[in-house]
Amino acid sequence: MTEAQATIHRLKELLRIEKDEDYAQYQRKMLHSSIDERRQKGVTWYPVQLINRYISTGDRYTLELDRTSHLEQNHAFQVGAIASVFSGHGEDADAVSGVISYVRKDKIRVVLNSEVPDWLKDGKLGVNLLFDEGGYREMQKALKEVHGAETGRLADLREILYGAKQASFKKGFDFQSINLNEGQNNALTQIFNAKDVAIIHGPPGTGKTTTLVNAIKEVVKTEKQVLVCAQSNAAVDLLVEKLDSLGIEVLRIGHPARLTPEVIENSLDVKISKHPFFKELKDIRKRADEYRKMGQKYKRNFGYEERMQRKLVMQEARMLKNDANRIESQITEDLIDQTQVVACTLIGSTHRLLQGRTFKSVFIDEASQALEPACWIAIQKAYRVIMAGDHLQLPPTIKSREAAKDGLANTLFEKAIGNIEESVMLETQYRMHPDIMKFSGDYFYDGKLKTAEEVLLREEVNEIDHFLFIDTAGCGFHEKVNKETLSTYNEEEADLLIKHVVNNLTPEKSVGIIAPYKAQIELLKDLVMKNPSFDAVRDQISINTVDAFQGQERDVIYIGLTRSNEQNEIGFLKEYRRMNVAMTRAKTQLVIIGDSATLGRDAFYNSVIDYANEVGGYRSAFEFLDY
């Protein structure tokens, strides 16, 4: 057993620990709890009222449901999650699963995986959040294959990515595009010359996605088809949107409820519906359904002839269904044969349509945010792998502290970038004013980041503090904890932040507000909704956690650090990579509000405050309390 195989073996155990913890958290919220208890934990809506049902993308039934009471209770439902709609008349027996396509405080849409049940008309409905173990099952399966590979391409890639073998590169190819800068051209050169692995390190604002899209565009000129993956649906959709705009034929695989409207036309379901054979497929399915209903129809007198008649009718229904499956298989094979890029999430690459298919190259974006086992699912299908990401931004989301501490948090991208000397880091950033860039550039990227000339030319007419730290120390601002969600919030800090936004708001600027805790996010959203000063510009303001802002940018970013206590406890503000993401979303101005008395004992935040003072951006909150 090689050292890499031993690590993979250990990884299987860590993934099991992670799944057990994830399921345990689900059990604590769901199982052995009453509907009222689950409702309070945010994993059940009950009662809900059916407002509408219709056939949506891909001929799938969608239910639109309204929460009719308990609107004040927070919930854990989110777009893309798996849920079940159940009947309060018999919850265990009557339930249908689906994927959440839309959710707000009092409204939810669920795209069903099956037909609409008859009991919907009986009322007394509810929605449960479900635990999805399918992803864990596929990751374990992939790790088993990677561990067991003794020879062949998968074994080679395993040893190369773990540093036991050296990655090979061709020589002589030098890519030069006038649309890309020197670093981006170096990245493309690396991708074209790589025989095994290419690593692209893209710090904030350096055009990682642009580089990756251009690389894919060039590679499909010589390779018939490539596989493009990412950890999240949002990242996959962004790549699909950009590739489609370049005229590249892209097939987006994934549940329609998880896709953005901009890429729905590229989805498998929509492309099937536009195929020349689809009308025939739909007609056959309709006839099969009619025969099935005819066979299931209740008859008062049921003798031998009726049984034989039912048998023949059900047999015809099965034959028609088999015909429909055969035609659908022909359509999907035709679609995938015609496409240049197959795009999906890492877990989505287990789709039946990709079973048994191999690709010369697989591109993995967001590789630094992906669990290693998920990456191996896609790598199994390819001869070589191109990974892009930034291990100094958001890490993977891991539920088990034990698994994270013992190595599950260490991504394949991070291992590879340490083992492959030829990795390329993009160094020119196109987003931030130099004063905003410099702190992260020095602290996280060894001072290697430089600002593009067009950003330097984008100077403000009115002078502003591009990097501003407003210190609330001594103001009597104190954090509190929501008793139900155990999330931290700070009312006085939220008030100050919103007042500062109001007094500096201009119609032409987009504003992002970031806070580390959900309770603070909800408080800030409520203040913005109630304040009439935002009536004309409310659509220009985004309020969310750091994770939701990954990959995004705004003209102005506010960060409310929330923590203010005498114990100097800062919780997961210690996850400095998250702060790196938050601080690098701003184009022209970054405003950080926090309590130096609480934060100052931490070396990182002390450095942030020192830097603000250095660039003339340190202010006391007392200066703004009379707003």
XYZ file of C-alpha atoms in Angstrom:
627
model
C 0.000 0.000 0.000
C 1.423 3.359 -1.028
C 1.393 6.383 1.267
C -1.323 7.916 -0.937
C -3.457 4.784 -0.605
C -3.059 4.891 3.169
C -4.225 8.520 3.172
C -7.239 7.632 1.029
C -8.063 4.791 3.431
C -8.002 7.252 6.322
C -10.092 9.677 4.293
C -12.829 7.054 4.006
C -13.030 6.881 7.798
C -13.110 10.691 8.124
C -15.932 10.862 5.595
C -17.858 8.278 7.617
C -17.374 10.404 10.751
C -18.602 13.470 8.843
C -21.693 11.663 7.570
C -22.492 10.350 11.062
C -22.231 13.844 12.532
C -24.320 15.333 9.727
C -26.993 12.688 10.243
C -26.840 13.090 14.034
C -27.516 16.811 13.651
C -30.426 15.954 11.365
C -31.770 13.450 13.869
C -31.589 15.967 16.678
C -33.695 18.314 14.619
C -36.070 15.847 12.956
C -36.457 12.366 14.330
C -38.286 11.583 17.578
C -39.606 15.145 17.619
C -43.160 16.330 17.358
C -44.249 18.538 14.475
C -44.280 21.512 16.818
C -40.710 20.797 18.009
C -39.463 20.371 14.439
C -41.204 23.568 13.452
C -39.368 25.428 16.200
C -36.053 23.931 15.033
C -36.730 25.253 11.544
C -36.915 21.925 9.673
C -40.701 21.642 9.266
C -43.402 23.927 7.923
C -46.859 22.978 9.188
C -49.512 23.771 8.307
C -49.059 24.951 4.730
C -51.668 25.748 2.118
C -51.450 24.641 -1.514
C -51.676 27.861 -3.554
C -50.790 26.526 -6.987
C -49.549 23.473 -8.815
C -48.223 23.449 -12.343
C -45.880 21.704 -14.737
C -42.509 23.481 -14.790
C -39.224 22.937 -16.602
C -38.619 19.397 -17.763
C -42.281 18.377 -17.403
C -41.946 18.223 -13.623
C -44.767 19.091 -11.257
C -44.172 22.089 -8.983
C -46.145 22.789 -5.823
C -46.388 26.345 -4.511
C -47.153 26.360 -0.804
C -47.783 29.144 1.713
C -46.969 28.953 5.410
C -50.182 30.045 7.091
C -48.951 30.472 10.674
C -45.800 30.627 12.857
C -44.195 33.058 10.403
C -41.935 34.433 13.131
C -40.058 31.119 13.421
C -36.738 30.874 11.543
C -36.188 27.957 9.183
C -33.350 25.987 7.572
C -34.978 25.525 4.156
C -32.918 26.687 1.184
C -32.997 26.451 -2.591
C -31.596 23.132 -3.831
C -32.301 21.212 -0.623
C -34.334 17.993 -0.648
C -37.715 18.158 1.060
C -40.849 16.076 1.403
C -44.437 17.266 1.247
C -46.547 15.231 3.660
C -50.162 14.823 4.669
C -51.043 15.557 8.261
C -53.695 12.854 7.952
C -50.995 10.187 7.738
C -47.485 11.635 7.639
C -45.545 8.369 7.583
C -47.495 6.802 4.746
C -48.241 9.840 2.638
C -45.238 11.880 1.492
C -43.628 12.850 -1.809
C -40.072 14.110 -2.174
C -38.749 16.930 -4.310
C -36.242 19.753 -4.578
C -36.836 23.280 -3.268
C -36.699 25.765 -6.154
C -37.801 28.912 -4.276
C -38.174 29.859 -0.631
C -39.060 33.013 1.258
C -40.295 33.707 4.775
C -43.831 32.459 4.069
C -43.688 30.796 0.633
C -41.974 27.724 -0.800
C -41.935 25.937 -4.154
C -41.088 22.236 -4.349
C -40.352 20.551 -7.693
C -41.554 16.973 -7.232
C -39.637 13.857 -8.255
C -42.934 12.028 -8.940
C -46.557 12.555 -9.884
C -48.879 14.783 -7.849
C -50.509 12.624 -5.112
C -54.292 12.425 -4.784
C -54.223 13.353 -1.073
C -53.130 16.928 -1.859
C -56.785 17.914 -2.216
C -57.483 16.752 1.335
C -55.533 19.663 2.826
C -53.672 19.519 6.158
C -50.262 19.617 4.440
C -46.718 20.112 5.701
C -43.126 20.205 4.417
C -40.128 18.456 6.000
C -36.444 18.998 5.293
C -34.845 15.658 4.334
C -31.376 14.239 4.931
C -29.570 13.483 1.668
C -27.096 10.639 2.037
C -26.705 10.081 -1.712
C -23.685 12.373 -1.910
C -21.912 10.527 0.898
C -22.602 7.198 -0.788
C -21.089 8.392 -4.075
C -18.025 9.875 -2.357
C -17.352 6.633 -0.490
C -17.724 4.701 -3.721
C -15.198 6.997 -5.427
C -12.687 6.668 -2.580
C -12.969 2.885 -2.767
C -12.091 3.003 -6.478
C -9.191 5.409 -5.928
C -7.811 3.360 -3.043
C -8.078 0.094 -4.952
C -6.413 1.303 -8.164
C -3.040 -0.469 -8.448
C -2.311 0.425 -12.058
C -3.818 2.594 -14.757
C -4.581 6.278 -15.078
C -6.458 6.667 -11.782
C -3.522 5.218 -9.836
C -1.121 7.545 -11.670
C -3.202 10.641 -10.909
C -3.501 9.634 -7.249
C 0.269 9.341 -6.848
C 0.930 12.565 -8.804
C -1.579 14.641 -6.841
C -0.109 13.334 -3.579
C 3.421 14.154 -4.676
C 4.760 10.596 -4.962
C 5.215 10.987 -8.720
C 6.203 14.051 -10.678
C 3.657 15.698 -12.975
C 4.653 15.713 -16.652
C 4.495 18.676 -19.019
C 5.048 19.063 -22.746
C 7.407 21.743 -24.012
C 7.286 24.278 -26.777
C 3.709 25.529 -26.522
C 3.398 29.188 -25.515
C -0.142 30.557 -25.444
C -0.553 34.262 -26.145
C -3.933 35.990 -26.304
C -4.377 39.749 -26.514
C -7.526 39.364 -24.378
C -5.564 37.978 -21.406
C -2.778 39.340 -19.232
C 0.625 37.734 -18.842
C -0.326 35.632 -15.836
C -3.526 34.387 -17.462
C -1.605 33.464 -20.632
C 0.906 31.597 -18.469
C -1.998 29.692 -16.930
C -3.339 28.711 -20.360
C 0.146 27.667 -21.463
C 0.369 25.490 -18.361
C -3.007 23.898 -19.093
C -2.076 23.085 -22.693
C 1.306 21.657 -21.719
C 0.038 19.598 -18.776
C -0.075 15.859 -19.393
C -1.430 15.028 -15.938
C -2.377 17.996 -13.748
C -2.575 21.787 -14.050
C -3.167 24.006 -11.004
C -4.451 27.584 -11.319
C -4.346 29.650 -8.113
C -6.726 32.588 -8.463
C -6.751 35.179 -5.633
C -9.744 37.571 -5.432
C -10.468 39.653 -8.522
C -7.678 38.139 -10.640
C -9.961 36.752 -13.355
C -9.843 33.072 -12.438
C -13.197 32.370 -14.095
C -12.202 34.327 -17.223
C -8.985 32.305 -17.421
C -10.801 29.002 -16.956
C -13.471 29.824 -19.554
C -10.824 30.809 -22.108
C -8.911 27.618 -21.390
C -12.030 25.495 -21.934
C -12.776 27.398 -25.154
C -9.318 26.589 -26.526
C -9.202 22.986 -25.287
C -12.489 21.999 -26.990
C -10.897 22.969 -30.302
C -8.591 19.954 -30.007
C -10.613 17.659 -27.723
C -14.074 16.555 -28.806
C -15.596 16.993 -25.366
C -14.588 18.046 -21.829
C -16.155 17.660 -18.397
C -16.534 20.866 -16.352
C -17.376 20.640 -12.635
C -17.500 22.706 -9.477
C -18.553 22.203 -5.871
C -21.634 24.433 -6.084
C -24.441 24.812 -8.595
C -23.858 28.577 -8.648
C -20.241 28.155 -9.781
C -21.219 25.640 -12.467
C -23.980 27.936 -13.742
C -21.577 30.890 -13.975
C -19.217 28.847 -16.160
C -22.114 27.584 -18.290
C -23.417 31.123 -18.811
C -20.012 32.410 -19.927
C -19.282 29.410 -22.165
C -22.705 29.672 -23.798
C -22.102 33.366 -24.538
C -18.990 32.300 -26.493
C -21.071 30.016 -28.698
C -19.842 26.787 -27.117
C -22.349 23.923 -27.000
C -22.906 23.196 -23.297
C -25.079 20.518 -21.695
C -25.905 21.366 -18.073
C -26.714 18.271 -16.042
C -28.627 18.759 -12.799
C -32.090 19.112 -11.304
C -33.885 22.109 -12.916
C -34.852 23.440 -9.484
C -31.171 23.948 -8.674
C -30.295 25.875 -11.840
C -30.366 29.634 -12.396
C -32.784 31.011 -15.027
C -29.814 32.165 -17.138
C -28.709 28.585 -17.882
C -32.004 26.691 -17.870
C -31.974 26.535 -21.683
C -28.714 24.567 -21.450
C -30.221 22.015 -19.069
C -30.767 18.404 -20.000
C -34.513 18.630 -19.272
C -35.084 21.627 -21.570
C -32.924 20.210 -24.351
C -34.889 16.968 -24.194
C -38.143 18.933 -24.496
C -36.840 20.649 -27.652
C -35.589 17.473 -29.320
C -37.389 16.361 -32.545
C -38.343 13.023 -30.905
C -39.867 14.645 -27.798
C -43.424 14.885 -29.170
C -43.432 11.149 -29.805
C -42.021 10.540 -26.325
C -44.708 12.706 -24.713
C -47.507 10.988 -26.633
C -46.298 7.529 -25.583
C -46.006 8.598 -21.948
C -49.543 9.996 -22.049
C -50.930 6.733 -23.465
C -48.992 4.701 -20.873
C -50.487 6.837 -18.098
C -53.998 6.402 -19.511
C -53.605 2.603 -19.646
C -52.189 2.559 -16.101
C -55.154 4.547 -14.769
C -57.545 2.318 -16.687
C -55.981 -0.786 -15.149
C -56.169 0.679 -11.633
C -59.764 1.792 -11.990
C -62.041 0.372 -9.279
C -64.723 -2.078 -10.363
C -67.502 -3.295 -8.134
C -67.724 -6.712 -9.840
C -64.275 -8.226 -10.358
C -64.223 -11.712 -11.877
C -61.926 -13.754 -14.124
C -62.593 -11.687 -17.290
C -61.996 -8.423 -15.415
C -58.709 -9.770 -14.048
C -57.550 -10.806 -17.515
C -58.593 -7.441 -18.928
C -56.687 -5.604 -16.185
C -53.629 -7.794 -16.803
C -53.644 -6.966 -20.529
C -54.146 -3.241 -19.884
C -51.305 -3.096 -17.333
C -49.089 -5.099 -19.689
C -49.738 -2.543 -22.423
C -48.903 0.270 -19.977
C -45.563 -1.389 -19.156
C -44.738 -1.887 -22.844
C -45.477 1.754 -23.594
C -43.367 2.831 -20.624
C -40.464 0.730 -21.915
C -40.850 2.354 -25.339
C -40.782 5.791 -23.707
C -37.618 4.913 -21.759
C -35.950 3.677 -24.961
C -36.791 6.891 -26.847
C -35.632 9.065 -23.939
C -32.365 7.121 -23.848
C -31.886 7.748 -27.578
C -32.557 11.471 -27.101
C -30.093 11.833 -24.217
C -27.379 9.881 -26.049
C -27.905 12.115 -29.060
C -27.680 15.260 -26.923
C -24.497 14.274 -25.144
C -22.825 13.208 -28.383
C -23.464 16.681 -29.848
C -22.194 18.750 -26.912
C -18.686 20.149 -26.460
C -18.919 20.708 -22.698
C -20.736 18.604 -20.119
C -21.206 20.721 -16.976
C -22.354 19.576 -13.543
C -21.467 19.630 -9.866
C -18.886 17.142 -8.625
C -21.606 14.972 -7.072
C -23.700 15.507 -10.222
C -21.033 13.766 -12.318
C -22.508 10.486 -11.045
C -25.512 11.117 -13.320
C -26.609 8.013 -15.221
C -25.898 9.774 -18.503
C -22.182 9.921 -17.626
C -21.843 6.324 -16.433
C -19.118 4.593 -18.404
C -18.047 7.791 -20.179
C -14.492 9.099 -20.029
C -13.007 12.469 -20.961
C -9.528 13.567 -21.925
C -9.793 16.537 -19.506
C -11.855 17.466 -16.474
C -11.903 21.085 -15.275
C -12.712 21.608 -11.587
C -13.508 25.146 -10.464
C -13.879 26.011 -6.753
C -11.530 23.072 -6.094
C -10.339 24.753 -2.895
C -13.903 24.652 -1.512
C -14.590 21.051 -2.431
C -14.193 18.017 -0.216
C -11.451 15.792 -1.608
C -13.751 12.738 -1.955
C -16.096 14.794 -4.165
C -13.210 15.762 -6.465
C -12.284 12.117 -6.986
C -15.782 11.376 -8.320
C -15.078 13.589 -11.343
C -11.355 12.776 -11.651
C -12.227 9.081 -12.124
C -13.761 9.998 -15.471
C -10.737 11.800 -16.938
C -7.215 11.279 -18.229
C -5.966 14.584 -16.795
C -7.310 17.197 -14.363
C -7.217 21.003 -14.317
C -8.061 22.515 -10.926
C -8.699 26.185 -10.177
C -9.321 27.833 -6.830
C -7.827 29.719 -3.902
C -7.060 27.808 -0.716
C -6.751 31.141 1.114
C -10.474 31.871 0.674
C -13.487 29.841 1.846
C -12.719 26.274 2.978
C -15.151 23.356 2.559
C -18.159 23.259 4.858
C -17.640 20.448 7.381
C -20.059 19.492 10.158
C -17.709 17.328 12.251
C -14.939 19.147 14.121
C -13.145 15.814 14.589
C -13.149 15.035 10.877
C -12.053 18.570 9.982
C -9.221 18.547 12.525
C -7.976 15.123 11.402
C -7.663 16.065 7.744
C -11.014 16.259 5.955
C -10.681 20.064 5.796
C -7.409 19.699 3.878
C -8.541 19.781 0.235
C -7.059 17.991 -2.749
C -6.360 21.417 -4.275
C -4.288 22.413 -1.245
C -2.358 19.135 -1.336
C -1.723 19.438 -5.065
C -0.598 23.081 -4.962
C 1.996 22.059 -2.379
C 3.191 19.102 -4.442
C 3.234 20.498 -7.978
C 5.810 23.263 -8.391
C 4.491 24.288 -11.796
C 1.219 25.684 -10.428
C 0.414 29.208 -11.671
C -0.814 32.058 -9.462
C -2.703 34.904 -11.110
C -1.273 38.147 -9.730
C -3.120 41.050 -11.416
C -6.421 41.956 -9.788
C -9.170 43.931 -11.555
C -11.580 44.612 -8.686
C -10.274 46.551 -5.712
C -8.875 50.006 -5.111
C -5.203 49.504 -4.090
C -5.939 50.557 -0.492
C -8.520 47.767 -0.224
C -6.306 45.200 -1.915
C -3.105 45.858 0.003
C -4.022 44.343 3.372
C -5.134 40.969 1.969
C -2.402 41.099 -0.669
C 0.292 41.438 1.974
C -1.225 39.219 4.667
C -2.396 36.289 2.521
C -0.499 36.503 -0.787
C 3.012 37.565 0.242
C 2.648 40.963 -1.385
C 2.503 39.461 -4.882
C -0.841 40.975 -5.910
C -0.793 44.034 -8.149
C -3.613 46.276 -9.349
C -4.584 46.453 -13.026
C -4.081 49.803 -14.738
C -7.792 50.220 -15.503
C -8.562 50.071 -11.775
C -5.985 52.780 -11.086
C -7.703 54.946 -13.711
C -11.085 54.387 -12.028
C -10.403 56.980 -9.324
C -13.190 58.715 -7.452
C -13.796 62.427 -8.097
C -14.729 62.856 -4.440
C -12.093 61.695 -2.010
C -13.232 58.926 0.331
C -11.632 56.559 2.802
C -11.329 53.455 0.660
C -10.468 51.301 3.705
C -12.388 52.380 6.817
C -12.490 50.778 10.282
C -15.123 52.213 12.658
C -14.236 51.286 16.230
C -17.176 50.792 18.618
C -14.970 50.310 21.707
C -16.334 52.215 24.700
C -19.742 52.860 23.102
C -21.577 50.337 25.254
C -22.508 48.122 22.291
C -23.046 44.574 23.580
C -23.683 41.359 21.700
C -26.677 39.185 22.558
C -27.631 35.607 21.758
C -30.909 34.519 20.180
C -32.300 31.936 22.638
C -33.928 29.830 19.903
C -31.161 29.749 17.278
C -28.174 30.447 19.608
C -26.949 32.906 16.979
C -25.202 36.145 18.018
C -26.463 39.633 17.204
C -25.634 43.224 18.158
C -28.473 45.733 17.897
C -26.449 48.914 18.465
C -23.824 47.947 15.901
C -26.556 47.136 13.352
C -28.182 50.550 13.938
C -24.849 52.335 13.443
C -24.074 50.379 10.292
C -27.446 51.158 8.706
C -27.164 54.853 9.632
C -23.747 54.987 7.976
C -25.130 53.338 4.842
C -28.016 55.836 4.685
C -25.699 58.832 5.003
C -23.343 57.584 2.288
C -25.886 56.066 -0.088
C -25.777 57.092 -3.751
C -28.069 55.665 -6.466
C -25.255 54.640 -8.785
C -23.414 52.454 -6.248
C -24.177 48.863 -5.325
C -23.839 48.001 -1.626
C -23.140 44.704 0.069
C -23.561 44.177 3.818
C -21.826 41.170 5.360
C -22.172 39.806 8.893
C -20.845 36.549 10.355
C -24.014 35.494 12.177
C -27.475 34.690 10.835
C -29.220 36.535 13.669
C -27.314 39.701 12.755
C -28.194 39.196 9.084
C -31.897 38.955 9.927
C -31.667 42.077 12.093
C -29.942 44.074 9.334
C -32.461 42.926 6.708
C -35.315 43.975 8.971
C -33.790 47.438 9.504
C -33.357 47.954 5.761
C -36.928 46.837 5.044
C -38.388 49.225 7.631
C -36.259 52.268 6.746
C -37.949 54.476 4.094
C -34.538 55.889 3.100
C -33.981 52.665 1.157
C -37.281 52.707 -0.754
C -35.745 53.866 -4.052
C -32.528 51.825 -3.837
C -33.459 48.697 -1.891
C -32.696 46.461 -4.908
C -29.109 47.726 -4.915
C -28.436 46.436 -1.400
C -27.469 42.832 -0.643
C -27.270 41.534 2.938
C -25.852 38.086 3.636
C -23.151 35.907 5.165
C -19.642 35.642 3.767
C -20.402 32.342 2.022
C -23.175 33.917 -0.041
C -20.806 36.655 -1.278
C -18.085 34.252 -2.485
C -17.285 35.087 -6.113
C -19.282 38.338 -6.012
C -18.367 42.014 -5.840
C -20.043 45.323 -4.918
C -18.982 48.959 -5.199
C -19.178 49.334 -1.414
C -18.933 46.571 1.189
C -19.855 46.885 4.867
C -18.699 44.220 7.332
C -20.321 44.202 10.773
C -18.158 42.004 13.004
C -20.934 41.780 15.684
C -18.809 40.454 18.571
C -18.499 42.745 21.608
C -17.944 41.181 25.019
C -15.717 41.470 28.072
C -14.285 37.966 27.604
C -12.675 38.906 24.244
C -14.374 35.917 22.638
C -14.627 36.195 18.853
C -15.909 32.708 17.909
C -15.538 31.803 14.274
C -14.275 35.274 13.415
C -11.016 33.375 13.893
C -11.623 31.793 10.477
C -9.405 34.368 8.793
C -9.944 32.945 5.315
C -13.599 33.963 5.585
C -12.513 37.488 6.453
C -10.231 37.428 3.419
C -13.290 36.736 1.270
C -15.365 39.428 2.986
C -12.645 42.084 2.720
C -12.009 41.463 -0.981
C -15.572 41.906 -2.298
C -15.380 45.743 -2.417
C -14.413 47.709 -5.507
C -14.217 51.307 -4.237
C -14.844 51.291 -0.480
C -14.605 48.825 2.402
C -16.170 49.745 5.764
C -15.522 47.444 8.742
C -17.363 48.039 12.029
C -16.111 46.304 15.166
C -15.080 46.558 18.793
C -11.287 46.844 19.138
C -11.531 46.050 22.866
C -12.899 42.607 21.958
C -10.970 42.069 18.710
C -7.643 43.733 19.503
C -6.106 40.801 21.379
C -6.293 38.727 18.207
C -3.187 39.289 16.069
C -5.081 39.237 12.771
C -7.695 41.828 13.746
C -5.051 43.924 15.442
C -3.266 43.983 12.080
C -6.497 45.057 10.357
C -6.924 47.956 12.795
C -3.253 48.953 12.441
C -3.587 48.932 8.658
C -6.703 51.148 8.785
C -4.768 53.596 10.932
C -1.841 53.461 8.507
C -4.005 54.458 5.511
C -5.901 57.116 7.492
C -9.089 55.075 7.706
C -9.417 54.532 11.467
C -12.435 56.224 13.090
C -14.147 56.023 16.464
C -17.867 55.192 16.392
C -18.427 58.254 18.593
C -17.897 60.383 15.455
C -21.018 58.839 13.902
C -23.391 58.428 16.849
C -25.064 61.785 16.172
C -26.064 60.775 12.656
